């Protein structure tokens, strides 16, 4: 009885194993058949037509549908250009695909037609709380998102500071080789800070040019304040207060309706207080994206030599390496050679979030200035904004 039962059990187990093996083999066949069953039924050229994704679904495949080349979810602002209509057969089903290529020519393949909708891609800046694109020659706003809302702007502040430095050098007897007093203890401590430092004041004086480059390229906070005090005529915190008044006066002269300054470098008062540089007023500089763009326009138009330094990836200043955090420059992660980006200024504090002012000038076009404020993805969205402006022929 036991022997018969064991034999019966073995037969059952062997049968189950055979069935499992068969099911396993059968489960592999559809995948292989699926890959092989995509075949071209017909193909015809079409007039080059612009499309963009209809939703975040879908992908770009090779002609045999065996390899995914790109997910449409990662291209929210991309315009795809279709040049061919292809009917593919998969099993007993036929479907129309478009042969497409993005504007930059870096991705091409086949997309099911229902995943696309006709027309150039509208711009969607998901993260930026405020943004603007401006023609630097005409001041024309080419794109805006909450562009007139004043927000904290962090180190983007330094564009106004550097403009006033340029103005003093251009209009007085001062030169780029003039010496700036950097002996104040609060500025030395600021330069040594792991949070607010970067360019250390190892000397009691530096040239205007050295501090200018440190403030622009490295975004040195202590260099910006020292320069502001120099512009105002001294080297102590009282001259910092005077300089801030000059910043606000310049904003008023330019008719900037949404710009108020309380610091020369963009740090909040809560942080400046520990270094002896707080003043009366609000906690942060509050400037709109549009007004930031206008400040940048004045800087690059009146003093275009600023771009010689803003386009540098890094520079050694007084023996210290100053690193430019603009990741749209050549060799950086978000570089796009077609955009010709050569500036301009990054910024970040917890309150302001990531801020970035970008600029570039393609051959045959006016100079473009873009601003994104409080943006979690400032370089990707700036690149998308610039690409959008050019794709729409707005500049």
Coordinates of N, CA, C and O in Angstrom, one line a residue, residues 213-327:
X213 N 35.6 89.1 -9.3 CA 35.6 87.8 -9.8 C 35.2 86.7 -8.8 O 34.5 85.8 -9.1
X214 N 35.6 87.0 -7.5 CA 35.2 86.0 -6.5 C 33.7 86.1 -6.2 O 33.1 85.1 -6.0
X215 N 33.2 87.3 -6.3 CA 31.7 87.5 -6.1 C 30.9 86.9 -7.2 O 29.8 86.3 -7.0
X216 N 31.4 87.1 -8.4 CA 30.6 86.6 -9.6 C 30.8 85.1 -9.8 O 29.8 84.4 -10.0
X217 N 32.0 84.6 -9.8 CA 32.3 83.2 -10.2 C 32.0 82.3 -9.0 O 31.3 81.3 -9.1
X218 N 32.6 82.6 -7.9 CA 32.5 81.7 -6.7 C 31.2 82.1 -5.9 O 30.8 81.4 -5.0
X219 N 30.6 83.3 -6.2 CA 29.5 83.8 -5.4 C 29.9 84.1 -4.0 O 29.1 83.8 -3.0
X220 N 31.1 84.7 -3.8 CA 31.6 85.0 -2.4 C 30.7 86.0 -1.8 O 30.6 87.1 -2.3
X221 N 30.2 85.7 -0.6 CA 29.3 86.6 0.1 C 30.1 87.7 0.8 O 29.7 88.9 0.8
X222 N 31.3 87.4 1.3 CA 32.1 88.5 2.0 C 32.7 89.4 0.9 O 32.8 90.6 1.2
X223 N 33.0 88.9 -0.2 CA 33.6 89.7 -1.3 C 32.5 90.7 -1.8 O 32.8 91.9 -2.0
X224 N 31.2 90.3 -1.8 CA 30.2 91.2 -2.3 C 30.0 92.3 -1.3 O 29.8 93.5 -1.7
X225 N 30.0 92.0 0.0 CA 29.8 93.1 1.0 C 31.0 94.0 1.0 O 30.8 95.3 1.1
X226 N 32.2 93.5 0.9 CA 33.4 94.4 0.8 C 33.4 95.3 -0.4 O 33.7 96.5 -0.2
X227 N 32.9 94.8 -1.5 CA 32.8 95.6 -2.7 C 31.7 96.7 -2.5 O 31.9 97.9 -2.9
X228 N 30.6 96.3 -1.9 CA 29.6 97.3 -1.6 C 30.1 98.4 -0.7 O 29.8 99.6 -1.0
X229 N 30.8 98.1 0.3 CA 31.3 99.1 1.2 C 32.3 100.0 0.5 O 32.3 101.2 0.7
X230 N 33.1 99.4 -0.4 CA 34.0 100.2 -1.2 C 33.3 101.2 -2.1 O 33.7 102.3 -2.2
X231 N 32.2 100.7 -2.7 CA 31.4 101.6 -3.6 C 30.9 102.8 -2.8 O 30.9 103.9 -3.3
X232 N 30.5 102.5 -1.6 CA 29.9 103.5 -0.7 C 30.9 104.4 -0.1 O 30.5 105.4 0.6
X233 N 32.2 104.0 -0.2 CA 33.2 104.9 0.3 C 33.9 104.6 1.6 O 34.7 105.4 2.1
X234 N 33.7 103.4 2.1 CA 34.4 103.0 3.3 C 34.6 101.5 3.4 O 34.6 100.8 2.4
X235 N 34.8 101.0 4.7 CA 35.1 99.6 4.9 C 34.5 99.0 6.2 O 35.0 98.1 6.7
X236 N 33.5 99.7 6.7 CA 32.8 99.2 7.9 C 31.3 99.0 7.7 O 30.8 99.5 6.7
X237 N 30.6 98.3 8.6 CA 29.2 98.0 8.4 C 28.3 99.3 8.1 O 27.3 99.1 7.5
X238 N 28.7 100.4 8.6 CA 27.9 101.6 8.4 C 27.9 101.9 6.9 O 26.9 102.4 6.3
X239 N 29.0 101.6 6.2 CA 29.1 101.8 4.7 C 28.3 100.8 4.0 O 27.8 101.0 2.9
X240 N 28.1 99.6 4.6 CA 27.2 98.6 4.0 C 25.8 99.1 4.0 O 25.1 98.9 3.0
X241 N 25.4 99.7 5.1 CA 24.0 100.3 5.2 C 23.9 101.4 4.1 O 22.8 101.4 3.4
X242 N 24.9 102.2 3.9 CA 24.8 103.2 2.9 C 24.7 102.6 1.5 O 24.0 103.1 0.6
X243 N 25.5 101.5 1.3 CA 25.4 100.9 0.0 C 24.1 100.3 -0.3 O 23.6 100.4 -1.5
X244 N 23.4 99.7 0.7 CA 22.1 99.1 0.4 C 21.1 100.2 0.0 O 20.2 100.0 -0.9
X245 N 21.3 101.4 0.6 CA 20.5 102.6 0.1 C 20.7 102.9 -1.4 O 19.8 103.2 -2.1
X246 N 22.0 102.7 -1.8 CA 22.4 103.0 -3.2 C 21.7 101.9 -4.1 O 21.3 102.2 -5.2
X247 N 21.6 100.7 -3.6 CA 21.0 99.6 -4.4 C 19.5 99.9 -4.6 O 19.0 99.8 -5.7
X248 N 18.9 100.3 -3.6 CA 17.4 100.7 -3.7 C 17.2 101.9 -4.5 O 16.2 102.0 -5.3
X249 N 18.2 102.9 -4.5 CA 18.0 104.1 -5.3 C 18.2 103.7 -6.8 O 17.5 104.2 -7.6
X250 N 19.1 102.8 -7.1 CA 19.3 102.3 -8.5 C 18.1 101.6 -9.0 O 17.7 101.8 -10.1
X251 N 17.5 100.8 -8.1 CA 16.2 100.1 -8.5 C 15.1 101.1 -8.8 O 14.4 100.9 -9.8
X252 N 15.1 102.1 -8.0 CA 14.0 103.2 -8.3 C 14.3 103.9 -9.6 O 13.4 104.2 -10.3
X253 N 15.6 104.2 -9.8 CA 16.0 104.9 -11.1 C 15.6 104.1 -12.3 O 15.2 104.7 -13.3
X254 N 15.7 102.8 -12.2 CA 15.3 101.9 -13.3 C 13.8 101.6 -13.3 O 13.3 100.8 -14.2
X255 N 13.0 102.2 -12.4 CA 11.6 102.0 -12.3 C 11.2 100.6 -12.1 O 10.2 100.0 -12.6
X256 N 12.0 99.9 -11.2 CA 11.7 98.5 -10.8 C 10.7 98.6 -9.7 O 11.0 99.0 -8.6
X257 N 9.5 98.1 -10.0 CA 8.4 98.3 -9.1 C 8.3 97.1 -8.1 O 7.5 97.2 -7.1
X258 N 9.1 96.1 -8.2 CA 9.1 95.0 -7.3 C 10.5 94.6 -6.9 O 10.9 93.4 -7.1
X259 N 11.2 95.5 -6.3 CA 12.6 95.3 -5.9 C 12.9 96.1 -4.6 O 12.9 97.3 -4.7
X260 N 13.2 95.3 -3.6 CA 13.6 96.0 -2.3 C 14.8 95.2 -1.7 O 14.8 94.0 -1.6
X261 N 15.8 95.9 -1.4 CA 17.1 95.3 -0.9 C 17.4 95.6 0.6 O 17.1 96.7 1.1
X262 N 17.9 94.6 1.3 CA 18.3 94.7 2.6 C 19.7 94.1 2.8 O 20.3 94.1 3.9
X263 N 20.3 93.6 1.8 CA 21.6 93.0 1.9 C 22.3 93.1 0.5 O 21.7 93.1 -0.5
X264 N 23.7 93.2 0.6 CA 24.5 93.4 -0.7 C 24.8 92.0 -1.3 O 25.2 92.0 -2.5
X265 N 24.6 90.9 -0.6 CA 25.0 89.6 -1.1 C 23.9 88.6 -1.3 O 24.1 87.6 -1.9
X266 N 22.7 88.9 -0.7 CA 21.6 88.0 -0.8 C 21.3 87.1 0.4 O 20.3 86.4 0.5
X267 N 22.3 87.1 1.4 CA 22.0 86.4 2.6 C 20.9 87.1 3.4 O 20.7 88.3 3.3
X268 N 20.1 86.3 4.1 CA 19.0 86.9 4.9 C 19.6 87.5 6.1 O 20.7 87.2 6.6
X269 N 18.8 88.5 6.7 CA 19.2 89.2 7.8 C 19.5 88.3 9.0 O 20.4 88.5 9.9
X270 N 18.7 87.3 9.1 CA 18.8 86.3 10.2 C 20.2 85.7 10.2 O 20.8 85.3 11.3
X271 N 20.8 85.5 9.0 CA 22.2 85.0 8.9 C 23.2 86.1 9.0 O 24.3 85.9 9.6
X272 N 22.9 87.3 8.5 CA 23.9 88.4 8.5 C 24.1 88.9 9.9 O 25.2 89.4 10.2
X273 N 23.1 88.8 10.8 CA 23.2 89.3 12.1 C 24.4 88.9 12.9 O 25.1 89.6 13.6
X274 N 24.8 87.6 12.7 CA 25.9 87.0 13.4 C 27.3 87.6 13.0 O 28.3 87.4 13.7
X275 N 27.3 88.2 11.8 CA 28.5 88.8 11.3 C 28.6 90.3 11.4 O 29.5 91.0 10.9
X276 N 27.5 90.9 12.0 CA 27.5 92.4 12.2 C 27.0 93.1 11.0 O 27.3 94.3 10.9
X277 N 26.2 92.5 10.1 CA 25.7 93.2 8.9 C 24.2 93.2 8.7 O 23.8 93.3 7.6
X278 N 23.5 93.1 9.8 CA 22.0 93.2 9.6 C 21.6 94.7 9.6 O 22.3 95.5 10.2
X279 N 20.5 95.0 8.9 CA 20.0 96.4 8.8 C 18.5 96.3 9.1 O 17.9 95.2 9.2
X280 N 17.9 97.5 9.2 CA 16.5 97.5 9.5 C 15.7 97.1 8.2 O 16.3 97.2 7.1
X281 N 14.5 96.6 8.4 CA 13.8 96.2 7.2 C 13.4 94.7 7.2 O 13.5 94.0 8.3
X282 N 13.0 94.2 6.1 CA 12.5 92.8 6.0 C 13.7 91.8 6.1 O 14.9 92.2 6.1
X283 N 13.5 90.5 6.2 CA 14.5 89.6 6.4 C 15.3 89.3 5.1 O 16.5 88.9 5.2
X284 N 14.7 89.5 3.9 CA 15.4 89.1 2.7 C 15.2 90.2 1.6 O 14.2 90.9 1.7
X285 N 16.1 90.2 0.6 CA 15.8 91.0 -0.6 C 14.6 90.4 -1.3 O 14.6 89.2 -1.5
X286 N 13.7 91.2 -1.7 CA 12.5 90.8 -2.4 C 12.5 91.4 -3.8 O 12.3 92.7 -3.9
X287 N 12.6 90.6 -4.8 CA 12.7 91.1 -6.2 C 11.9 90.2 -7.1 O 12.0 88.9 -6.9
X288 N 11.2 90.7 -8.0 CA 10.4 89.8 -9.0 C 11.3 89.3 -10.1 O 12.4 89.9 -10.3
X289 N 10.9 88.2 -10.7 CA 11.7 87.6 -11.8 C 11.9 88.6 -12.9 O 13.0 88.7 -13.5
X290 N 10.9 89.4 -13.3 CA 11.0 90.4 -14.3 C 12.0 91.5 -14.0 O 12.8 91.9 -14.8
X291 N 12.0 92.0 -12.7 CA 12.9 93.0 -12.3 C 14.4 92.4 -12.3 O 15.3 93.1 -12.6
X292 N 14.5 91.2 -11.9 CA 15.8 90.5 -12.0 C 16.3 90.5 -13.4 O 17.5 90.8 -13.7
X293 N 15.4 90.2 -14.3 CA 15.8 90.1 -15.7 C 16.3 91.5 -16.2 O 17.2 91.6 -17.0
X294 N 15.6 92.6 -15.8 CA 15.9 93.9 -16.2 C 17.3 94.3 -15.6 O 18.1 95.0 -16.3
X295 N 17.6 93.9 -14.4 CA 18.9 94.2 -13.8 C 20.0 93.5 -14.6 O 21.0 94.1 -14.9
X296 N 19.7 92.2 -14.9 CA 20.7 91.5 -15.7 C 20.9 92.1 -17.1 O 22.0 92.2 -17.6
X297 N 19.8 92.6 -17.7 CA 19.9 93.3 -19.0 C 20.8 94.5 -18.9 O 21.6 94.7 -19.8
X298 N 20.6 95.3 -17.9 CA 21.4 96.5 -17.7 C 22.9 96.1 -17.5 O 23.8 96.8 -18.1
X299 N 23.2 95.1 -16.8 CA 24.6 94.7 -16.5 C 25.2 94.2 -17.8 O 26.3 94.7 -18.1
X300 N 24.6 93.3 -18.5 CA 25.3 92.7 -19.7 C 25.3 93.7 -20.9 O 26.1 93.6 -21.8
X301 N 24.3 94.7 -20.9 CA 24.3 95.6 -22.0 C 25.3 96.8 -21.7 O 26.0 97.2 -22.6
X302 N 25.2 97.3 -20.5 CA 26.1 98.5 -20.2 C 27.6 98.0 -20.0 O 28.5 98.8 -20.3
X303 N 27.7 96.8 -19.5 CA 29.1 96.3 -19.2 C 29.3 94.9 -19.7 O 29.4 93.9 -18.9
X304 N 29.3 94.7 -21.0 CA 29.3 93.3 -21.6 C 30.6 92.5 -21.2 O 30.5 91.3 -21.3
X305 N 31.6 93.2 -20.7 CA 32.8 92.5 -20.3 C 32.5 91.5 -19.1 O 33.3 90.6 -18.9
X306 N 31.4 91.7 -18.5 CA 31.1 90.8 -17.4 C 31.0 89.3 -17.9 O 31.2 88.4 -17.1
X307 N 30.6 89.2 -19.1 CA 30.4 87.8 -19.7 C 31.8 87.1 -19.9 O 31.8 85.9 -19.9
X308 N 32.9 87.8 -19.9 CA 34.2 87.2 -20.0 C 34.4 86.4 -18.7 O 35.1 85.3 -18.8
X309 N 34.0 86.9 -17.6 CA 34.2 86.2 -16.3 C 33.0 85.2 -16.0 O 33.2 84.1 -15.6
X310 N 31.8 85.6 -16.4 CA 30.6 84.7 -16.1 C 30.7 83.4 -16.9 O 30.0 82.4 -16.6
X311 N 31.4 83.4 -18.0 CA 31.5 82.3 -18.9 C 32.6 81.3 -18.5 O 32.7 80.2 -19.1
X312 N 33.4 81.7 -17.5 CA 34.5 80.8 -17.0 C 33.9 79.7 -16.1 O 33.2 80.0 -15.2
X313 N 34.4 78.5 -16.4 CA 34.0 77.4 -15.5 C 34.6 77.5 -14.1 O 34.1 77.1 -13.1
X314 N 35.8 78.1 -14.1 CA 36.5 78.3 -12.8 C 37.7 79.2 -13.1 O 38.1 79.5 -14.2
X315 N 38.2 79.8 -12.0 CA 39.3 80.7 -12.1 C 40.0 80.8 -10.8 O 39.4 80.8 -9.7
X316 N 41.4 80.8 -10.8 CA 42.1 81.0 -9.6 C 42.3 82.5 -9.4 O 42.8 83.2 -10.2
X317 N 41.9 82.9 -8.2 CA 41.9 84.3 -7.8 C 42.7 84.5 -6.5 O 42.4 83.9 -5.5
X318 N 43.8 85.2 -6.6 CA 44.7 85.4 -5.4 C 45.0 84.1 -4.8 O 45.0 83.9 -3.5
X319 N 45.3 83.1 -5.6 CA 45.7 81.8 -5.1 C 44.6 80.8 -4.6 O 44.8 79.7 -4.2
X320 N 43.3 81.3 -4.8 CA 42.2 80.4 -4.4 C 41.4 80.1 -5.6 O 41.1 80.9 -6.5
X321 N 41.0 78.8 -5.7 CA 40.1 78.4 -6.9 C 38.7 78.8 -6.7 O 38.1 78.5 -5.7
X322 N 38.2 79.6 -7.6 CA 36.8 80.0 -7.6 C 36.1 79.2 -8.7 O 36.5 79.1 -9.8
X323 N 35.0 78.5 -8.2 CA 34.3 77.5 -9.1 C 32.9 78.1 -9.5 O 32.2 78.6 -8.6
X324 N 32.6 78.1 -10.7 CA 31.3 78.6 -11.2 C 30.3 77.4 -11.2 O 30.5 76.4 -11.9
X325 N 29.2 77.6 -10.5 CA 28.2 76.6 -10.4 C 27.1 76.7 -11.4 O 26.1 76.0 -11.3
X326 N 27.4 77.4 -12.5 CA 26.4 77.5 -13.6 C 26.6 76.2 -14.5 O 27.6 76.0 -15.2
X327 N 25.7 75.3 -14.3 CA 25.8 74.0 -15.0 C 25.2 73.9 -16.4 O 25.0 72.9 -17.0

